[in-house]
Coordinates of C-alpha atoms in Angstrom, one line a residue:
M1 CA -12.8 18.6 15.4
A2 CA -14.3 19.9 12.2
Y3 CA -11.1 21.4 10.8
K4 CA -11.7 24.0 8.1
S5 CA -8.1 23.8 6.8
L6 CA -4.9 21.9 7.0
E7 CA -3.3 24.8 9.0
I8 CA -6.0 24.6 11.7
C9 CA -5.3 20.9 12.0
L10 CA -1.5 21.5 12.3
L11 CA -2.0 24.2 14.9
D12 CA -4.2 21.8 16.9
L13 CA -1.4 19.2 16.7
E14 CA 1.1 21.7 17.8
A15 CA -1.0 22.8 20.8
N16 CA -1.1 19.1 21.9
G17 CA 2.6 18.5 21.5
Q18 CA 2.3 16.6 18.3
L19 CA 4.0 18.9 15.8
V20 CA 7.4 20.5 15.6
R21 CA 8.3 23.5 13.4
I22 CA 11.6 23.4 11.4
R23 CA 12.6 27.0 11.0
E24 CA 16.0 26.5 9.2
E25 CA 16.1 26.4 5.4
V26 CA 15.6 22.9 4.1
D27 CA 16.3 21.7 0.6
P28 CA 13.3 19.9 -0.9
Y29 CA 15.8 17.8 -2.9
L30 CA 16.4 14.7 -0.7
E31 CA 16.9 16.6 2.6
M32 CA 13.2 17.1 3.4
A33 CA 12.4 13.4 2.8
A34 CA 15.5 12.2 4.7
I35 CA 14.4 14.3 7.8
H36 CA 10.8 12.9 7.5
L37 CA 12.1 9.3 7.3
R38 CA 14.3 9.7 10.4
V39 CA 11.5 11.3 12.4
H40 CA 8.8 8.8 11.3
E41 CA 11.0 5.8 12.0
A42 CA 11.3 7.1 15.6
G43 CA 7.6 7.6 16.0
G44 CA 8.1 11.3 16.1
P45 CA 5.8 14.3 15.6
A46 CA 4.3 15.9 12.6
L47 CA 6.7 18.3 10.9
L48 CA 6.1 21.8 9.5
F49 CA 8.9 23.1 7.3
E50 CA 8.7 26.9 7.4
N51 CA 11.6 27.8 5.2
V52 CA 11.7 25.7 2.0
K53 CA 14.5 26.4 -0.4
G54 CA 13.2 27.6 -3.8
S55 CA 9.6 28.2 -2.7
K56 CA 7.6 30.7 -0.7
F57 CA 5.3 28.0 0.5
R58 CA 5.6 25.9 3.6
T59 CA 5.4 22.1 3.6
A60 CA 4.1 19.6 6.2
S61 CA 4.8 15.9 6.6
N62 CA 4.2 13.0 9.0
I63 CA 0.7 14.3 9.7
F64 CA -0.7 10.8 9.8
G65 CA 2.6 9.3 11.0
T66 CA 1.0 7.1 13.8
L67 CA -2.4 5.6 14.2
Q68 CA -2.7 7.4 17.5
R69 CA -2.2 10.8 15.8
S70 CA -4.7 9.9 13.1
K71 CA -7.3 8.9 15.7
F72 CA -6.6 12.1 17.6
I73 CA -7.2 14.2 14.4
F74 CA -10.6 12.5 13.9
R75 CA -11.4 12.0 17.6
D76 CA -14.8 13.7 17.3
T77 CA -16.1 11.8 14.2
L78 CA -14.4 8.3 14.2
S79 CA -17.0 6.5 16.2
L80 CA -19.8 8.1 14.2
V81 CA -18.2 6.9 10.9
Q82 CA -17.8 3.4 12.4
Q83 CA -21.5 3.4 13.3
L84 CA -22.6 4.5 9.8
I85 CA -20.5 1.7 8.3
E86 CA -22.1 -0.8 10.7
L87 CA -25.5 0.5 9.8
K88 CA -24.8 0.0 6.1
N89 CA -23.7 -3.6 6.8
D90 CA -26.8 -4.1 9.0
P91 CA -29.5 -1.6 8.3
L92 CA -31.8 -3.2 10.9
K93 CA -29.5 -1.8 13.7
A94 CA -31.0 1.7 13.1
I95 CA -34.5 0.3 13.7
K96 CA -33.5 -1.7 16.7
N97 CA -31.6 1.1 18.4
P98 CA -32.9 4.4 17.0
F99 CA -31.7 6.6 19.8
K100 CA -28.3 5.0 20.0
N101 CA -27.8 5.6 16.2
F102 CA -29.4 9.0 16.1
A103 CA -26.0 10.8 16.3
A104 CA -24.8 8.7 13.3
G105 CA -27.8 9.7 11.3
M106 CA -27.2 13.4 12.1
A107 CA -23.5 13.0 11.2
A108 CA -24.6 11.8 7.8
L109 CA -26.1 15.2 7.1
K110 CA -22.5 16.4 6.7
A111 CA -22.2 14.1 3.7
L112 CA -23.9 16.3 1.3
P113 CA -21.3 18.4 -0.6
L114 CA -21.7 22.2 -0.6
K115 CA -21.5 23.9 -4.0
N116 CA -20.3 27.5 -4.5
P117 CA -19.7 28.5 -0.8
S118 CA -19.4 32.2 -0.2
N119 CA -15.7 31.8 0.8
K120 CA -13.3 30.2 -1.7
P121 CA -9.8 30.5 -0.1
V122 CA -8.0 28.4 -2.7
L123 CA -8.8 31.0 -5.4
F124 CA -6.7 33.6 -3.6
Q125 CA -3.9 33.4 -6.2
Q126 CA -2.9 31.7 -9.4
I127 CA 0.6 30.2 -9.5
Q128 CA 2.8 27.9 -11.7
I129 CA 3.8 24.3 -11.1
E130 CA 7.4 25.6 -10.5
N131 CA 6.2 27.6 -7.5
I132 CA 5.1 24.4 -5.7
P133 CA 7.8 22.9 -3.4
Q134 CA 9.6 20.5 -5.6
V135 CA 10.0 17.6 -3.1
H136 CA 12.4 15.0 -4.5
H137 CA 12.2 11.9 -2.3
W138 CA 14.8 9.3 -3.3
P139 CA 18.1 9.6 -5.2
M140 CA 16.9 7.7 -8.3
D141 CA 13.5 9.4 -8.5
G142 CA 12.7 10.8 -11.9
G143 CA 11.8 14.2 -10.5
A144 CA 9.6 15.9 -8.0
F145 CA 6.3 14.1 -7.1
V146 CA 3.1 14.8 -5.3
T147 CA 2.7 12.0 -2.7
L148 CA -0.5 13.1 -1.0
P149 CA -2.7 14.2 -3.9
Q150 CA -6.5 14.0 -4.1
V151 CA -7.1 13.4 -7.8
Y152 CA -10.7 14.2 -8.8
T153 CA -12.4 13.1 -12.0
E154 CA -16.0 12.9 -13.1
D155 CA -18.0 10.3 -15.1
I156 CA -18.5 11.8 -18.6
D157 CA -21.8 10.0 -18.9
E158 CA -23.0 11.1 -15.4
P159 CA -21.3 14.3 -14.6
G160 CA -21.5 15.9 -11.2
I161 CA -19.8 15.4 -7.8
M162 CA -22.1 12.5 -6.7
H163 CA -20.7 10.3 -9.4
A164 CA -17.1 11.6 -9.2
N165 CA -14.0 9.7 -8.1
L166 CA -11.4 11.0 -5.7
G167 CA -8.3 8.9 -5.6
M168 CA -4.7 9.1 -4.4
Y169 CA -2.6 8.5 -7.6
R170 CA 0.9 9.9 -7.7
I171 CA 1.7 12.9 -9.8
Q172 CA 5.1 13.7 -11.3
L173 CA 5.6 17.5 -11.4
S174 CA 9.0 17.7 -13.0
G175 CA 11.7 15.7 -14.8
N176 CA 11.7 13.3 -17.7
E177 CA 10.1 14.8 -20.8
Y178 CA 7.6 17.0 -19.0
R179 CA 7.5 20.6 -20.0
M180 CA 7.7 22.6 -16.8
N181 CA 4.4 24.4 -15.9
K182 CA 2.7 22.9 -19.0
E183 CA 2.7 19.1 -18.4
I184 CA 2.7 16.7 -15.4
G185 CA 2.5 12.9 -15.2
L186 CA -0.5 11.0 -13.9
H187 CA 0.2 7.5 -12.6
Y188 CA -2.6 5.2 -11.7
Q189 CA -2.8 1.4 -11.3
L190 CA -5.3 -1.3 -12.0
H191 CA -8.7 -1.4 -10.4
R192 CA -8.9 2.4 -10.0
G193 CA -12.0 4.5 -10.5
I194 CA -10.1 7.1 -12.6
G195 CA -9.4 4.3 -15.2
V196 CA -13.2 3.8 -15.7
H197 CA -13.6 7.6 -16.3
Q198 CA -10.7 7.8 -18.7
T199 CA -11.9 4.8 -20.7
K200 CA -15.3 6.5 -21.1
A201 CA -13.8 9.8 -22.2
N202 CA -11.4 8.0 -24.6
N203 CA -14.4 6.1 -26.2
K204 CA -16.0 9.5 -26.9
G205 CA -12.8 10.9 -28.2
Q206 CA -12.9 13.6 -25.5
P207 CA -10.2 14.8 -23.0
L208 CA -10.8 13.8 -19.4
K209 CA -10.9 16.8 -17.1
V210 CA -8.7 16.2 -14.0
S211 CA -8.3 18.3 -10.8
V212 CA -5.5 17.6 -8.3
F213 CA -6.3 18.8 -4.8
A214 CA -3.5 19.1 -2.2
G215 CA -3.9 19.9 1.4
G216 CA -7.2 21.1 2.9
P217 CA -9.0 19.4 5.8
P218 CA -7.2 16.1 6.6
A219 CA -10.4 14.1 6.0
H220 CA -10.0 14.8 2.3
S221 CA -6.7 12.9 2.1
V222 CA -8.2 10.0 4.0
A223 CA -11.2 10.0 1.6
A224 CA -8.9 9.7 -1.3
V225 CA -7.5 6.4 -0.1
M226 CA -10.7 5.0 1.4
P227 CA -11.9 1.8 -0.4
L228 CA -15.5 2.8 -0.7
P229 CA -18.1 0.6 -2.4
E230 CA -18.9 1.4 -6.1
G231 CA -21.3 4.3 -6.4
I232 CA -20.5 6.0 -3.1
S233 CA -18.8 9.4 -3.5
E234 CA -15.5 10.0 -1.6
M235 CA -16.6 13.6 -1.1
T236 CA -19.6 12.5 0.9
F237 CA -17.3 10.3 3.1
A238 CA -14.9 13.3 3.5
G239 CA -17.8 15.3 4.9
V240 CA -18.8 12.8 7.5
L241 CA -15.2 12.0 8.6
G242 CA -14.3 15.7 8.7
G243 CA -17.5 16.8 10.3
R244 CA -17.7 19.5 7.6
R245 CA -19.4 19.4 4.2
F246 CA -17.0 19.1 1.3
R247 CA -17.0 22.6 -0.3
Y248 CA -16.4 23.0 -4.1
T249 CA -17.0 25.1 -7.1
Y250 CA -16.3 25.0 -10.8
V251 CA -13.7 27.1 -12.7
D252 CA -13.5 26.8 -16.5
G253 CA -15.4 23.5 -16.2
F254 CA -13.0 22.0 -13.6
C255 CA -14.1 21.1 -10.2
V256 CA -12.2 23.0 -7.5
S257 CA -12.1 22.0 -3.8
T258 CA -12.4 25.4 -2.2
D259 CA -10.9 24.3 1.1
A260 CA -7.8 22.8 -0.5
D261 CA -4.4 24.5 -0.1
F262 CA -3.5 23.9 -3.8
V263 CA -5.5 22.9 -6.9
I264 CA -4.0 21.9 -10.2
T265 CA -6.4 21.6 -13.1
G266 CA -5.8 20.0 -16.5
E267 CA -6.8 17.5 -19.1
V268 CA -5.8 14.0 -20.2
Y269 CA -6.2 13.5 -24.0
P270 CA -6.9 10.0 -25.5
G271 CA -3.7 8.2 -26.4
E272 CA -1.3 10.9 -25.0
N273 CA 1.2 9.4 -22.7
K274 CA 4.8 10.1 -21.6
P275 CA 7.4 8.2 -19.5
E276 CA 6.7 8.6 -15.8
G277 CA 9.1 7.5 -13.0
P278 CA 11.3 6.1 -11.6
F279 CA 9.8 6.5 -8.1
G280 CA 10.6 4.9 -4.7
D281 CA 7.4 3.0 -3.9
H282 CA 5.6 1.2 -1.1
L283 CA 7.1 -2.2 -1.9
G284 CA 10.5 -0.9 -0.9
Y285 CA 11.8 -0.7 -4.5
Y286 CA 11.7 1.8 -7.3
S287 CA 8.9 1.6 -9.8
L288 CA 10.6 2.2 -13.1
R289 CA 9.9 4.5 -16.1
H290 CA 6.8 3.5 -18.0
N291 CA 4.3 5.4 -20.2
F292 CA 1.4 6.8 -18.2
P293 CA -1.2 9.4 -19.0
L294 CA 0.0 12.9 -19.7
M295 CA -1.9 15.7 -18.0
K296 CA -1.8 19.1 -19.7
V297 CA -1.9 21.8 -17.1
H298 CA -4.7 24.4 -17.3
K299 CA -4.4 26.5 -14.1
V300 CA -2.9 26.2 -10.7
F301 CA -4.4 27.8 -7.6
A302 CA -3.2 28.3 -4.1
K303 CA -4.7 29.8 -1.0
K304 CA -3.0 32.6 1.0
N305 CA -0.2 31.1 3.1
A306 CA -0.9 27.6 1.6
I307 CA 0.9 24.6 3.1
W308 CA 2.1 21.7 0.8
P309 CA 1.6 18.3 2.4
F310 CA 3.8 15.4 1.5
T311 CA 4.8 12.0 2.7
V312 CA 7.6 9.6 1.7
V313 CA 6.9 6.2 0.2
G314 CA 9.4 3.4 0.7
R315 CA 9.9 0.0 2.3
P316 CA 7.2 -0.4 5.0
P317 CA 6.4 0.6 7.6
Q318 CA 5.9 4.2 6.4
E319 CA 3.3 6.8 6.9
D320 CA 0.9 5.0 4.5
T321 CA 1.0 2.1 7.0
S322 CA -1.0 4.2 9.5
F323 CA -3.4 5.1 6.6
G324 CA -4.0 1.4 6.3
Q325 CA -4.4 1.0 10.1
L326 CA -6.9 3.9 10.1
I327 CA -8.9 2.4 7.3
H328 CA -9.1 -0.9 9.2
E329 CA -10.3 1.0 12.3
L330 CA -13.0 2.7 10.2
T331 CA -14.2 -0.3 8.2
G332 CA -14.1 -3.0 10.9
A333 CA -15.8 -6.0 9.4
A334 CA -16.9 -4.4 6.1
V335 CA -15.0 -6.8 3.9
Q336 CA -16.1 -9.8 6.0
A337 CA -19.7 -8.7 5.5
E338 CA -19.2 -8.6 1.8
I339 CA -17.6 -12.2 1.6
P340 CA -19.7 -14.9 3.2
G341 CA -17.7 -17.1 5.5
L342 CA -14.7 -14.8 5.8
K343 CA -13.7 -14.0 9.4
E344 CA -10.5 -12.1 8.9
V345 CA -8.3 -10.8 6.0
H346 CA -5.0 -9.1 6.6
A347 CA -2.9 -7.4 3.9
V348 CA 0.6 -7.7 5.3
D349 CA 2.3 -4.3 5.4
A350 CA 5.8 -5.7 5.9
A351 CA 5.4 -7.5 2.5
G352 CA 4.3 -4.3 0.7
V353 CA 0.6 -4.8 1.4
H354 CA -0.6 -6.2 -2.0
P355 CA 1.8 -9.1 -2.4
L356 CA 0.7 -11.1 0.7
L357 CA -2.8 -11.7 2.2
L358 CA -3.5 -13.8 5.3
A359 CA -7.1 -14.9 5.8
I360 CA -9.3 -17.0 8.1
G361 CA -12.5 -18.4 6.9
S362 CA -15.2 -21.0 7.9
E363 CA -15.5 -24.7 7.0
R364 CA -19.2 -25.5 7.0
Y365 CA -19.6 -27.5 3.8
T366 CA -19.3 -31.0 5.0
P367 CA -20.2 -31.2 8.7
Y368 CA -21.2 -34.9 8.2
T369 CA -17.7 -36.1 7.4
P370 CA -15.0 -36.6 10.0
T371 CA -12.2 -35.8 7.6
K372 CA -11.1 -32.1 7.8
Q373 CA -9.8 -30.7 4.5
P374 CA -10.1 -27.4 2.6
A375 CA -13.5 -26.9 1.0
E376 CA -15.3 -23.7 1.8
I377 CA -12.1 -21.8 2.3
L378 CA -11.3 -22.5 -1.4
T379 CA -14.5 -20.8 -2.4
I380 CA -13.7 -17.9 0.0
A381 CA -10.2 -17.6 -1.5
N382 CA -11.7 -17.2 -5.0
H383 CA -14.1 -14.5 -3.7
I384 CA -11.2 -12.6 -2.0
L385 CA -9.1 -12.7 -5.2
G386 CA -12.1 -11.2 -7.1
T387 CA -12.7 -8.3 -4.7
G388 CA -11.4 -4.8 -5.4
Q389 CA -7.8 -4.2 -4.5
L390 CA -7.5 -7.6 -2.8
S391 CA -7.4 -9.0 -6.3
L392 CA -3.9 -7.6 -6.7
A393 CA -2.5 -10.2 -4.1
K394 CA 0.1 -12.6 -5.3
F395 CA 0.1 -14.9 -2.2
L396 CA -3.0 -15.7 -0.3
F397 CA -2.7 -18.0 2.7
I398 CA -6.1 -19.1 4.1
T399 CA -7.2 -21.5 6.8
A400 CA -10.1 -22.1 9.2
D401 CA -10.0 -22.4 13.0
D402 CA -12.8 -24.2 14.7
S403 CA -11.7 -22.9 18.1
N404 CA -11.9 -19.2 17.0
K405 CA -8.6 -18.5 18.7
L406 CA -6.4 -17.9 15.7
T407 CA -5.8 -14.4 14.4
T408 CA -4.0 -13.0 11.4
A409 CA -2.7 -10.1 13.6
N410 CA 0.1 -12.4 15.0
I411 CA 1.7 -13.2 11.6
Q412 CA 4.3 -15.7 12.9
L413 CA 1.8 -17.8 14.9
Y414 CA -0.6 -17.7 11.9
L415 CA 2.0 -19.0 9.5
Q416 CA 3.1 -21.7 12.0
Y417 CA -0.6 -22.8 12.2
I418 CA -0.7 -23.1 8.4
L419 CA 2.7 -24.9 8.2
Q420 CA 1.7 -27.4 10.8
R421 CA -1.3 -28.4 8.7
I422 CA -0.3 -27.9 5.1
N423 CA -0.5 -30.9 2.8
L424 CA 2.1 -30.0 0.2
L425 CA 0.6 -32.4 -2.4
R426 CA -2.9 -31.0 -2.0
D427 CA -3.0 -27.5 -0.7
I428 CA -1.2 -25.3 -3.2
H429 CA -3.2 -23.8 -6.0
F430 CA -1.7 -21.6 -8.8
Y431 CA -3.3 -18.9 -11.0
T432 CA -1.0 -18.3 -13.9
N433 CA -0.9 -15.5 -16.5
T434 CA -3.0 -13.1 -14.5
T435 CA -2.8 -9.5 -13.2
I436 CA -0.7 -8.3 -10.3
D437 CA 0.1 -4.9 -8.8
T438 CA 1.4 -2.4 -11.3
L439 CA 4.3 -1.6 -8.9
D440 CA 5.3 -5.2 -8.5
Y441 CA 8.3 -6.1 -10.7
S442 CA 8.5 -9.7 -9.8
G443 CA 6.1 -10.7 -12.6
T444 CA 6.6 -11.4 -16.3
S445 CA 5.8 -7.8 -17.3
I446 CA 4.1 -4.7 -16.0
N447 CA 0.7 -5.7 -14.4
S448 CA 1.3 -9.3 -15.4
G449 CA 2.3 -12.3 -13.2
S450 CA 0.8 -15.1 -11.2
K451 CA -0.9 -15.9 -7.9
V452 CA -0.9 -18.8 -5.5
V453 CA -3.4 -19.8 -2.8
V454 CA -2.2 -21.9 0.1
A455 CA -5.4 -23.3 1.6
A456 CA -4.6 -25.5 4.6
Y457 CA -7.1 -26.9 7.1
G458 CA -7.3 -29.9 9.3
E459 CA -5.4 -31.6 12.2
I460 CA -1.7 -31.0 12.8
I461 CA 0.3 -33.3 10.6
R462 CA 3.8 -32.2 11.5
S463 CA 5.9 -30.5 14.2
L464 CA 8.1 -27.6 13.0
V465 CA 11.9 -27.6 13.1
T466 CA 13.6 -25.0 15.3
E467 CA 17.2 -25.9 14.6
V468 CA 18.9 -26.5 11.2
P469 CA 18.9 -30.3 10.6
A470 CA 22.1 -32.0 9.7
C471 CA 21.0 -32.8 6.2
L472 CA 20.9 -29.0 5.3
Q473 CA 24.3 -28.2 6.7
H474 CA 27.3 -28.3 4.4
L475 CA 25.3 -28.6 1.2
Q476 CA 27.1 -27.9 -2.0
Y477 CA 26.1 -24.6 -3.6
F478 CA 23.5 -23.9 -0.9
E479 CA 25.2 -22.4 2.1
E480 CA 24.8 -20.7 5.5
P481 CA 21.5 -22.2 6.5
E482 CA 19.6 -20.1 9.0
I483 CA 16.3 -20.7 10.9
V484 CA 13.9 -17.9 10.0
M485 CA 11.0 -19.2 12.2
P486 CA 9.8 -22.6 13.2
G487 CA 9.4 -24.6 9.9
V488 CA 11.2 -22.1 7.7
I489 CA 14.9 -22.2 6.8
A490 CA 16.8 -19.8 4.6
L491 CA 19.8 -20.9 2.4
K492 CA 22.2 -18.6 0.6
V493 CA 22.9 -19.4 -3.0
T494 CA 24.8 -17.7 -5.8
P495 CA 23.1 -14.7 -7.4
F496 CA 20.3 -15.4 -9.9
Q497 CA 21.4 -15.6 -13.5
S498 CA 18.4 -16.8 -15.5
Y499 CA 15.4 -19.1 -15.1
S500 CA 17.1 -21.9 -17.1
T501 CA 20.0 -21.7 -14.6
A502 CA 17.6 -21.6 -11.7
I503 CA 15.9 -24.8 -12.8
K504 CA 19.3 -26.5 -12.9
E505 CA 20.1 -25.2 -9.4
I506 CA 16.8 -26.6 -8.1
D507 CA 17.6 -29.9 -9.8
I508 CA 20.8 -30.0 -7.9
L509 CA 19.0 -29.2 -4.6
N510 CA 16.4 -31.8 -5.4
N511 CA 19.1 -34.4 -6.0
L512 CA 20.8 -33.4 -2.7
L513 CA 17.6 -33.7 -0.7
Q514 CA 15.4 -36.3 -2.4
S515 CA 16.7 -39.1 -0.2
K516 CA 16.4 -36.9 2.9
I517 CA 12.6 -36.3 2.7
D518 CA 11.9 -38.2 5.8
E519 CA 14.4 -36.1 7.7
L520 CA 12.8 -32.9 6.3
Q521 CA 9.2 -33.6 7.4
T522 CA 9.6 -30.8 10.0
V523 CA 10.8 -28.4 7.3
P524 CA 7.8 -27.4 5.1
V525 CA 9.5 -24.3 3.6
L526 CA 13.0 -23.5 2.3
V527 CA 13.8 -19.9 1.1
I528 CA 16.8 -19.6 -1.2
C529 CA 18.1 -16.1 -1.2
D530 CA 21.0 -13.7 -1.6
D531 CA 21.6 -13.2 2.1
A532 CA 20.3 -15.8 4.5
A533 CA 21.5 -13.9 7.6
F534 CA 19.4 -10.8 6.5
V535 CA 16.3 -12.9 5.8
S536 CA 16.5 -14.7 9.1
E537 CA 17.3 -11.6 11.2
T538 CA 13.7 -10.5 11.6
L539 CA 10.3 -11.6 10.6
R540 CA 9.9 -8.3 8.8
N541 CA 12.9 -9.1 6.6
F542 CA 11.6 -12.6 5.8
L543 CA 8.2 -11.2 4.7
W544 CA 9.7 -8.4 2.6
V545 CA 12.3 -10.5 0.8
T546 CA 10.2 -13.6 0.2
F547 CA 7.0 -12.1 -1.0
T548 CA 8.2 -9.1 -2.9
R549 CA 10.9 -11.0 -4.9
C550 CA 8.8 -14.1 -5.9
N551 CA 6.5 -14.6 -8.9
P552 CA 4.6 -17.8 -7.7
S553 CA 4.5 -19.6 -11.1
H554 CA 8.2 -19.0 -11.8
D555 CA 9.8 -18.9 -8.3
I556 CA 8.1 -21.6 -6.3
Y557 CA 9.6 -25.1 -6.5
G558 CA 9.3 -28.3 -4.5
I559 CA 11.5 -31.2 -3.5
E560 CA 10.2 -34.2 -5.4
S561 CA 7.5 -32.3 -7.1
S562 CA 4.9 -33.7 -9.4
T563 CA 1.9 -32.7 -11.5
I564 CA -1.1 -35.0 -11.3
N565 CA -4.3 -34.2 -13.3
K566 CA -3.0 -30.6 -13.7
H567 CA -2.5 -30.2 -10.0
W568 CA 1.0 -29.4 -8.7
G569 CA 2.4 -30.5 -5.4
C570 CA 5.6 -31.9 -3.7
R571 CA 6.6 -34.5 -1.2
G572 CA 9.5 -32.5 0.3
P573 CA 9.8 -28.9 1.3
L574 CA 8.3 -26.0 -0.7
V575 CA 11.1 -23.9 -2.1
F576 CA 10.8 -20.1 -2.6
D577 CA 13.4 -18.6 -4.9
A578 CA 13.6 -15.1 -3.2
R579 CA 16.7 -13.9 -4.9
I580 CA 16.8 -10.6 -6.7
K581 CA 16.2 -11.2 -10.4
P582 CA 17.7 -9.1 -13.3
H583 CA 14.2 -7.8 -14.2
H584 CA 13.5 -6.6 -10.7
A585 CA 13.6 -3.0 -9.7
P586 CA 16.4 -1.8 -7.4
P587 CA 15.5 -1.3 -3.7
V588 CA 15.3 2.2 -2.4
M589 CA 18.4 3.4 -0.5
T590 CA 19.0 6.6 1.4
D591 CA 21.8 8.9 0.2
A592 CA 24.8 8.9 2.6
A593 CA 25.7 12.5 1.8
T594 CA 22.2 13.7 2.5
E595 CA 22.1 11.8 5.8
K596 CA 25.2 13.6 6.9
K597 CA 23.8 17.0 5.8
I598 CA 20.7 16.7 7.9
E599 CA 22.5 15.9 11.1
K600 CA 22.6 19.7 11.9
F601 CA 18.8 19.6 12.4
F602 CA 19.1 17.0 15.1
N603 CA 22.2 18.4 16.8
K604 CA 22.1 20.9 19.7
G605 CA 20.7 24.2 18.4
G606 CA 18.7 22.5 15.6
S607 CA 14.9 22.5 15.5
L608 CA 14.8 18.8 15.9
Y609 CA 17.3 18.5 18.8
S610 CA 16.1 16.1 21.5
I611 CA 12.8 15.2 19.9
L612 CA 14.1 11.7 19.0
P613 CA 14.9 9.0 21.5

């Protein structure tokens, strides 16, 4: 449906049994987020909070809580968008099947934004930042945050909406050193379009004009997270996906989305930063306080009966997981079309998305030789790590499958395929002193860390252990061995103290196991950790702990390792030190008192009674 507003979308969800109204007063401090988390975890409906403590505005969450609901919202346009993306990847399709693709071409007419529409609902009233529902998500958060913003900026050299950027960068509304109603925090990470715009404005010594849209047609939120090619406006995509042209106007030189529920306008001046954070983030930890751009508030607008949308970001899977699934549905093989030889790439949600990529490529470089070993997949790996947000990955596992039966969708089977074939002396490739995700604290400093590519291809060279071998039982210092999955064993060790101590501990492990290498041929990976039982309990736990708590250059070791001609490898198992380090951010944890307080909403007589299994 071509929703004109967020409210019309929510009413449609309600009419189809996919939304519940919460009529009791709810505190935006922790309570609202705790309710959302419980409902989302159970695969429950979208939520409309009608009585928000301290604000006259309603709030809504879990709108995109499942892929099925997202597909329902865009049921009339999803296939057309997919056709358009296919046509971009293969323009000849339009010529080959003109009638089949006629509808997609007509849908593209919705892409052209509409300036100065006659109706501008968002300009109904001017409010203050303090009037917005101050949703505080996690106990250690630095204040109230906007978690579903659409942050709009223009290129100072090429102004106008067709060269603008719309991104979802978190906004801190209160707390820290921000002056209420006058200043807010703008947090964005590496490889973001807004960074290019701010750099250009800074170079000219001019402030960057920023508009923060919240709410409006749901297509606007999806457009803000859509990884579009350089030069394609998110507003045009919003029009096609929403089946309705993006409507906008200018107020005091600031772009205003007239269909939005709220718009905050302001400016970012060169060199003016303030501490932003902490904030519970999508890796499952807090991102800590760091200096980020300060946005000086100009004006805040809200439509009549505006609805404030929010989500909660934490250890995956969360609502942003279904955002990723929807993007995958829309883009299909777009990334594969961009990278020759790439068949699949999977950013693993359970590991926080950016830390871990799994890929399948082709091996066509040396068809004349009977020996199968990584060649083309190494070229593909470098291309992946140089492509957009994929470049933020820390761990990239890549292989090729001549039978075309392997898929990255089954993570455990994929990893077993790699582990059966990996040559530990040949197949591990490090990138040191490079950039990683801003939110990842496993590195050496903010934005800085390392990467590793594991490129394994060829015939099976080992079977994988399914029981803890005798040589790993009753080890001194390394206790409670647990099978995580075939070929992977977790060992509990004392808490991490320092890297100098860790090297000594690995030396001890090396001495204990060096003579047992033949017995360990079926064990390609050891994970040393704080809690082996937790790591081995589920695949999800293993992926989260191992790949969010490791900096490859510092935390990967090997039994009987060596460096030959600058290339590192090992004869025995690869060892991941997945303990929490002193410089890591703390994991997000719910507040026990809040959990107890929200029980009333789920008990008999409460708005959420009986909606959960």
